[in-house]
mmCIF file of N, CA and C in Angstrom:
data_model
loop_
_atom_site.group_PDB
_atom_site.id
_atom_site.type_symbol
_atom_site.label_atom_id
_atom_site.label_comp_id
_atom_site.label_asym_id
_atom_site.label_seq_id
_atom_site.Cartn_x
_atom_site.Cartn_y
_atom_site.Cartn_z
ATOM 1 N N UNK Z 1 -63.527 61.348 -83.429
ATOM 2 C CA UNK Z 1 -62.415 60.727 -84.135
ATOM 3 C C UNK Z 1 -61.820 59.576 -83.334
ATOM 4 N N UNK Z 2 -61.806 59.693 -81.991
ATOM 5 C CA UNK Z 2 -61.229 58.621 -81.178
ATOM 6 C C UNK Z 2 -62.036 57.325 -81.266
ATOM 7 N N UNK Z 3 -63.321 57.413 -81.631
ATOM 8 C CA UNK Z 3 -64.156 56.218 -81.752
ATOM 9 C C UNK Z 3 -63.999 55.519 -83.088
ATOM 10 N N UNK Z 4 -63.252 56.119 -84.005
ATOM 11 C CA UNK Z 4 -63.032 55.499 -85.304
ATOM 12 C C UNK Z 4 -64.223 55.585 -86.237
ATOM 13 N N UNK Z 5 -65.124 56.531 -85.973
ATOM 14 C CA UNK Z 5 -66.314 56.680 -86.814
ATOM 15 C C UNK Z 5 -65.976 57.518 -88.037
ATOM 16 N N UNK Z 6 -66.293 56.983 -89.206
ATOM 17 C CA UNK Z 6 -66.166 57.717 -90.459
ATOM 18 C C UNK Z 6 -67.545 57.708 -91.098
ATOM 19 N N UNK Z 7 -68.111 58.890 -91.323
ATOM 20 C CA UNK Z 7 -69.469 58.962 -91.855
ATOM 21 C C UNK Z 7 -69.632 60.193 -92.719
ATOM 22 N N UNK Z 8 -70.364 60.045 -93.809
ATOM 23 C CA UNK Z 8 -70.713 61.194 -94.632
ATOM 24 C C UNK Z 8 -71.978 61.866 -94.120
ATOM 25 N N UNK Z 9 -72.655 61.233 -93.168
ATOM 26 C CA UNK Z 9 -73.936 61.739 -92.693
ATOM 27 C C UNK Z 9 -73.851 62.574 -91.433
ATOM 28 N N UNK Z 10 -72.717 63.207 -91.179
ATOM 29 C CA UNK Z 10 -72.569 64.022 -89.974
ATOM 30 C C UNK Z 10 -73.305 65.342 -90.175
ATOM 31 N N UNK Z 11 -74.129 65.709 -89.187
ATOM 32 C CA UNK Z 11 -74.947 66.918 -89.266
ATOM 33 C C UNK Z 11 -74.528 67.887 -88.163
ATOM 34 N N UNK Z 12 -74.215 69.128 -88.541
ATOM 35 C CA UNK Z 12 -73.896 70.171 -87.563
ATOM 36 C C UNK Z 12 -75.166 70.541 -86.810
ATOM 37 N N UNK Z 13 -75.082 70.623 -85.479
ATOM 38 C CA UNK Z 13 -76.231 70.998 -84.659
ATOM 39 C C UNK Z 13 -76.153 72.441 -84.188
ATOM 40 N N UNK Z 14 -75.067 72.781 -83.482
ATOM 41 C CA UNK Z 14 -74.910 74.117 -82.917
ATOM 42 C C UNK Z 14 -73.498 74.250 -82.361
ATOM 43 N N UNK Z 15 -73.134 75.472 -81.986
ATOM 44 C CA UNK Z 15 -71.845 75.709 -81.330
ATOM 45 C C UNK Z 15 -72.069 76.682 -80.174
ATOM 46 N N UNK Z 16 -71.160 76.640 -79.212
ATOM 47 C CA UNK Z 16 -71.241 77.536 -78.063
ATOM 48 C C UNK Z 16 -69.890 77.535 -77.350
ATOM 49 N N UNK Z 17 -69.715 78.481 -76.445
ATOM 50 C CA UNK Z 17 -68.500 78.537 -75.629
ATOM 51 C C UNK Z 17 -68.822 77.936 -74.265
ATOM 52 N N UNK Z 18 -68.045 76.937 -73.882
ATOM 53 C CA UNK Z 18 -68.176 76.336 -72.551
ATOM 54 C C UNK Z 18 -67.028 76.872 -71.705
ATOM 55 N N UNK Z 19 -67.356 77.359 -70.520
ATOM 56 C CA UNK Z 19 -66.325 77.917 -69.649
ATOM 57 C C UNK Z 19 -66.591 77.476 -68.213
ATOM 58 N N UNK Z 20 -65.507 77.120 -67.525
ATOM 59 C CA UNK Z 20 -65.591 76.801 -66.106
ATOM 60 C C UNK Z 20 -64.327 77.337 -65.433
ATOM 61 N N UNK Z 21 -64.069 76.930 -64.215
ATOM 62 C CA UNK Z 21 -62.939 77.472 -63.458
ATOM 63 C C UNK Z 21 -61.584 77.112 -64.043
ATOM 64 N N UNK Z 22 -61.489 76.050 -64.833
ATOM 65 C CA UNK Z 22 -60.184 75.608 -65.311
ATOM 66 C C UNK Z 22 -60.019 75.595 -66.820
ATOM 67 N N UNK Z 23 -61.073 75.871 -67.591
ATOM 68 C CA UNK Z 23 -60.907 75.916 -69.044
ATOM 69 C C UNK Z 23 -62.051 76.669 -69.707
ATOM 70 N N UNK Z 24 -61.763 77.159 -70.874
ATOM 71 C CA UNK Z 24 -62.769 77.739 -71.754
ATOM 72 C C UNK Z 24 -62.527 77.136 -73.119
ATOM 73 N N UNK Z 25 -63.579 76.616 -73.724
ATOM 74 C CA UNK Z 25 -63.402 76.020 -75.039
ATOM 75 C C UNK Z 25 -64.612 76.262 -75.921
ATOM 76 N N UNK Z 26 -64.351 76.320 -77.202
ATOM 77 C CA UNK Z 26 -65.409 76.439 -78.198
ATOM 78 C C UNK Z 26 -65.883 75.032 -78.526
ATOM 79 N N UNK Z 27 -67.174 74.792 -78.388
ATOM 80 C CA UNK Z 27 -67.751 73.470 -78.612
ATOM 81 C C UNK Z 27 -68.572 73.505 -79.901
ATOM 82 N N UNK Z 28 -68.331 72.539 -80.770
ATOM 83 C CA UNK Z 28 -69.113 72.358 -81.988
ATOM 84 C C UNK Z 28 -69.797 71.002 -81.867
ATOM 85 N N UNK Z 29 -71.110 71.004 -81.804
ATOM 86 C CA UNK Z 29 -71.864 69.764 -81.623
ATOM 87 C C UNK Z 29 -72.419 69.279 -82.953
ATOM 88 N N UNK Z 30 -72.253 67.985 -83.179
ATOM 89 C CA UNK Z 30 -72.720 67.338 -84.406
ATOM 90 C C UNK Z 30 -73.470 66.069 -84.032
ATOM 91 N N UNK Z 31 -74.221 65.539 -84.969
ATOM 92 C CA UNK Z 31 -74.879 64.251 -84.752
ATOM 93 C C UNK Z 31 -74.709 63.374 -85.981
ATOM 94 N N UNK Z 32 -74.772 62.078 -85.743
ATOM 95 C CA UNK Z 32 -74.784 61.107 -86.839
ATOM 96 C C UNK Z 32 -75.319 59.791 -86.290
ATOM 97 N N UNK Z 33 -75.745 58.945 -87.181
ATOM 98 C CA UNK Z 33 -76.160 57.595 -86.805
ATOM 99 C C UNK Z 33 -75.106 56.644 -87.340
ATOM 100 N N UNK Z 34 -74.582 55.812 -86.446
ATOM 101 C CA UNK Z 34 -73.536 54.863 -86.832
ATOM 102 C C UNK Z 34 -73.814 53.552 -86.109
ATOM 103 N N UNK Z 35 -73.982 52.498 -86.838
ATOM 104 C CA UNK Z 35 -74.324 51.201 -86.255
ATOM 105 C C UNK Z 35 -73.116 50.304 -86.007
ATOM 106 N N UNK Z 36 -71.926 50.878 -86.078
ATOM 107 C CA UNK Z 36 -70.726 50.116 -85.799
ATOM 108 C C UNK Z 36 -70.063 49.643 -87.066
ATOM 109 N N UNK Z 37 -68.929 49.050 -86.920
ATOM 110 C CA UNK Z 37 -68.215 48.805 -85.664
ATOM 111 C C UNK Z 37 -67.583 50.092 -85.122
ATOM 112 N N UNK Z 38 -67.063 50.021 -83.908
ATOM 113 C CA UNK Z 38 -66.413 51.143 -83.254
ATOM 114 C C UNK Z 38 -64.965 50.763 -82.939
ATOM 115 N N UNK Z 39 -64.085 50.866 -83.926
ATOM 116 C CA UNK Z 39 -62.676 50.488 -83.720
ATOM 117 C C UNK Z 39 -61.924 51.619 -83.010
ATOM 118 N N UNK Z 40 -62.255 51.842 -81.736
ATOM 119 C CA UNK Z 40 -61.740 53.007 -81.024
ATOM 120 C C UNK Z 40 -60.234 52.945 -80.783
ATOM 121 N N UNK Z 41 -59.648 54.126 -80.675
ATOM 122 C CA UNK Z 41 -58.217 54.289 -80.458
ATOM 123 C C UNK Z 41 -57.905 53.964 -78.995
ATOM 124 N N UNK Z 42 -57.316 52.816 -78.743
ATOM 125 C CA UNK Z 42 -57.055 52.372 -77.372
ATOM 126 C C UNK Z 42 -55.933 53.149 -76.692
ATOM 127 N N UNK Z 43 -55.218 53.972 -77.434
ATOM 128 C CA UNK Z 43 -54.240 54.869 -76.814
ATOM 129 C C UNK Z 43 -54.934 56.109 -76.253
ATOM 130 N N UNK Z 44 -56.127 56.410 -76.752
ATOM 131 C CA UNK Z 44 -56.884 57.586 -76.322
ATOM 132 C C UNK Z 44 -58.030 57.221 -75.372
ATOM 133 N N UNK Z 45 -58.575 56.006 -75.523
ATOM 134 C CA UNK Z 45 -59.770 55.591 -74.783
ATOM 135 C C UNK Z 45 -59.519 54.219 -74.160
ATOM 136 N N UNK Z 46 -59.819 54.095 -72.863
ATOM 137 C CA UNK Z 46 -59.659 52.805 -72.184
ATOM 138 C C UNK Z 46 -60.789 51.842 -72.514
ATOM 139 N N UNK Z 47 -62.007 52.356 -72.580
ATOM 140 C CA UNK Z 47 -63.180 51.503 -72.736
ATOM 141 C C UNK Z 47 -64.305 52.353 -73.316
ATOM 142 N N UNK Z 48 -65.246 51.728 -73.995
ATOM 143 C CA UNK Z 48 -66.438 52.444 -74.443
ATOM 144 C C UNK Z 48 -67.666 51.761 -73.861
ATOM 145 N N UNK Z 49 -68.694 52.566 -73.581
ATOM 146 C CA UNK Z 49 -69.936 52.057 -73.009
ATOM 147 C C UNK Z 49 -71.077 52.881 -73.584
ATOM 148 N N UNK Z 50 -72.153 52.227 -73.925
ATOM 149 C CA UNK Z 50 -73.340 52.924 -74.386
ATOM 150 C C UNK Z 50 -74.251 53.173 -73.193
ATOM 151 N N UNK Z 51 -74.711 54.422 -73.045
ATOM 152 C CA UNK Z 51 -75.561 54.825 -71.935
ATOM 153 C C UNK Z 51 -76.933 55.209 -72.469
ATOM 154 N N UNK Z 52 -77.970 54.842 -71.761
ATOM 155 C CA UNK Z 52 -79.311 55.322 -72.093
ATOM 156 C C UNK Z 52 -79.446 56.750 -71.551
ATOM 157 N N UNK Z 53 -80.436 57.470 -72.052
ATOM 158 C CA UNK Z 53 -80.693 58.820 -71.536
ATOM 159 C C UNK Z 53 -80.992 58.744 -70.041
ATOM 160 N N UNK Z 54 -81.742 57.745 -69.609
ATOM 161 C CA UNK Z 54 -82.064 57.590 -68.182
ATOM 162 C C UNK Z 54 -80.801 57.389 -67.351
ATOM 163 N N UNK Z 55 -79.861 56.583 -67.834
ATOM 164 C CA UNK Z 55 -78.602 56.367 -67.104
ATOM 165 C C UNK Z 55 -77.809 57.665 -67.004
ATOM 166 N N UNK Z 56 -77.788 58.426 -68.081
ATOM 167 C CA UNK Z 56 -77.069 59.707 -68.069
ATOM 168 C C UNK Z 56 -77.712 60.652 -67.068
ATOM 169 N N UNK Z 57 -79.026 60.775 -67.104
ATOM 170 C CA UNK Z 57 -79.731 61.664 -66.170
ATOM 171 C C UNK Z 57 -79.468 61.262 -64.724
ATOM 172 N N UNK Z 58 -79.448 59.957 -64.440
ATOM 173 C CA UNK Z 58 -79.182 59.482 -63.078
ATOM 174 C C UNK Z 58 -77.758 59.777 -62.629
ATOM 175 N N UNK Z 59 -76.814 59.834 -63.557
ATOM 176 C CA UNK Z 59 -75.411 60.088 -63.220
ATOM 177 C C UNK Z 59 -75.102 61.575 -63.068
ATOM 178 N N UNK Z 60 -75.972 62.428 -63.593
ATOM 179 C CA UNK Z 60 -75.700 63.870 -63.549
ATOM 180 C C UNK Z 60 -75.668 64.379 -62.112
ATOM 181 N N UNK Z 61 -74.691 65.244 -61.848
ATOM 182 C CA UNK Z 61 -74.535 65.820 -60.526
ATOM 183 C C UNK Z 61 -73.886 64.893 -59.516
ATOM 184 N N UNK Z 62 -73.457 63.708 -59.949
ATOM 185 C CA UNK Z 62 -72.855 62.724 -59.049
ATOM 186 C C UNK Z 62 -71.327 62.718 -59.112
ATOM 187 N N UNK Z 63 -70.733 63.584 -59.955
ATOM 188 C CA UNK Z 63 -69.280 63.600 -60.105
ATOM 189 C C UNK Z 63 -68.765 62.517 -61.043
ATOM 190 N N UNK Z 64 -69.658 61.852 -61.748
ATOM 191 C CA UNK Z 64 -69.274 60.787 -62.680
ATOM 192 C C UNK Z 64 -68.949 61.367 -64.048
ATOM 193 N N UNK Z 65 -69.744 62.354 -64.454
ATOM 194 C CA UNK Z 65 -69.627 62.971 -65.773
ATOM 195 C C UNK Z 65 -68.930 64.322 -65.653
ATOM 196 N N UNK Z 66 -68.253 64.746 -66.699
ATOM 197 C CA UNK Z 66 -67.609 66.060 -66.663
ATOM 198 C C UNK Z 66 -68.668 67.154 -66.704
ATOM 199 N N UNK Z 67 -68.339 68.322 -66.151
ATOM 200 C CA UNK Z 67 -69.296 69.426 -66.205
ATOM 201 C C UNK Z 67 -69.541 69.853 -67.651
ATOM 202 N N UNK Z 68 -68.533 69.701 -68.502
ATOM 203 C CA UNK Z 68 -68.705 70.013 -69.917
ATOM 204 C C UNK Z 68 -69.756 69.087 -70.529
ATOM 205 N N UNK Z 69 -69.666 67.788 -70.255
ATOM 206 C CA UNK Z 69 -70.649 66.851 -70.801
ATOM 207 C C UNK Z 69 -72.040 67.129 -70.249
ATOM 208 N N UNK Z 70 -72.146 67.410 -68.957
ATOM 209 C CA UNK Z 70 -73.457 67.688 -68.376
ATOM 210 C C UNK Z 70 -74.088 68.911 -69.021
ATOM 211 N N UNK Z 71 -73.282 69.936 -69.273
ATOM 212 C CA UNK Z 71 -73.771 71.125 -69.972
ATOM 213 C C UNK Z 71 -74.200 70.775 -71.389
ATOM 214 N N UNK Z 72 -73.380 69.980 -72.075
ATOM 215 C CA UNK Z 72 -73.666 69.593 -73.458
ATOM 216 C C UNK Z 72 -74.937 68.756 -73.563
ATOM 217 N N UNK Z 73 -75.110 67.780 -72.689
ATOM 218 C CA UNK Z 73 -76.293 66.921 -72.799
ATOM 219 C C UNK Z 73 -77.558 67.709 -72.484
ATOM 220 N N UNK Z 74 -77.474 68.669 -71.555
ATOM 221 C CA UNK Z 74 -78.624 69.542 -71.291
ATOM 222 C C UNK Z 74 -79.003 70.326 -72.544
ATOM 223 N N UNK Z 75 -78.003 70.915 -73.198
ATOM 224 C CA UNK Z 75 -78.261 71.670 -74.431
ATOM 225 C C UNK Z 75 -78.840 70.761 -75.515
ATOM 226 N N UNK Z 76 -78.280 69.572 -75.659
ATOM 227 C CA UNK Z 76 -78.750 68.647 -76.685
ATOM 228 C C UNK Z 76 -80.197 68.227 -76.431
ATOM 229 N N UNK Z 77 -80.502 67.819 -75.204
ATOM 230 C CA UNK Z 77 -81.860 67.373 -74.895
ATOM 231 C C UNK Z 77 -82.863 68.505 -75.075
ATOM 232 N N UNK Z 78 -82.479 69.715 -74.679
ATOM 233 C CA UNK Z 78 -83.346 70.876 -74.868
ATOM 234 C C UNK Z 78 -83.572 71.142 -76.350
ATOM 235 N N UNK Z 79 -82.508 71.049 -77.151
ATOM 236 C CA UNK Z 79 -82.634 71.306 -78.592
ATOM 237 C C UNK Z 79 -83.524 70.271 -79.275
ATOM 238 N N UNK Z 80 -83.643 69.096 -78.689
ATOM 239 C CA UNK Z 80 -84.458 68.010 -79.246
ATOM 240 C C UNK Z 80 -85.815 67.896 -78.544
ATOM 241 N N UNK Z 81 -86.105 68.861 -77.643
ATOM 242 C CA UNK Z 81 -87.361 68.854 -76.881
ATOM 243 C C UNK Z 81 -87.562 67.556 -76.110
ATOM 244 N N UNK Z 82 -86.479 67.070 -75.518
ATOM 245 C CA UNK Z 82 -86.525 65.873 -74.677
ATOM 246 C C UNK Z 82 -86.480 66.348 -73.233
ATOM 247 N N UNK Z 83 -87.441 65.957 -72.435
ATOM 248 C CA UNK Z 83 -87.528 66.418 -71.046
ATOM 249 C C UNK Z 83 -86.253 66.107 -70.291
ATOM 250 N N UNK Z 84 -85.778 67.090 -69.516
ATOM 251 C CA UNK Z 84 -84.543 66.932 -68.779
ATOM 252 C C UNK Z 84 -84.703 66.564 -67.364
#
């Protein structure tokens, strides 16, 4: 919602509970294809950047990404049979 994406083509992928030392949350993962524009909420987001899968993999474990995101991208890549 913070990216300003409105789409009828949103597809539910899966859900799971993510838990770490400071939070537990129910995660619902969805996918969609959106070619823009991205009128993001600047009160919620400072900047947006598109990352390739290779860039994400290189950043993992470096303290750049949240542990929640690292867990999520692992689950997503596994669900899509994309080598991790």
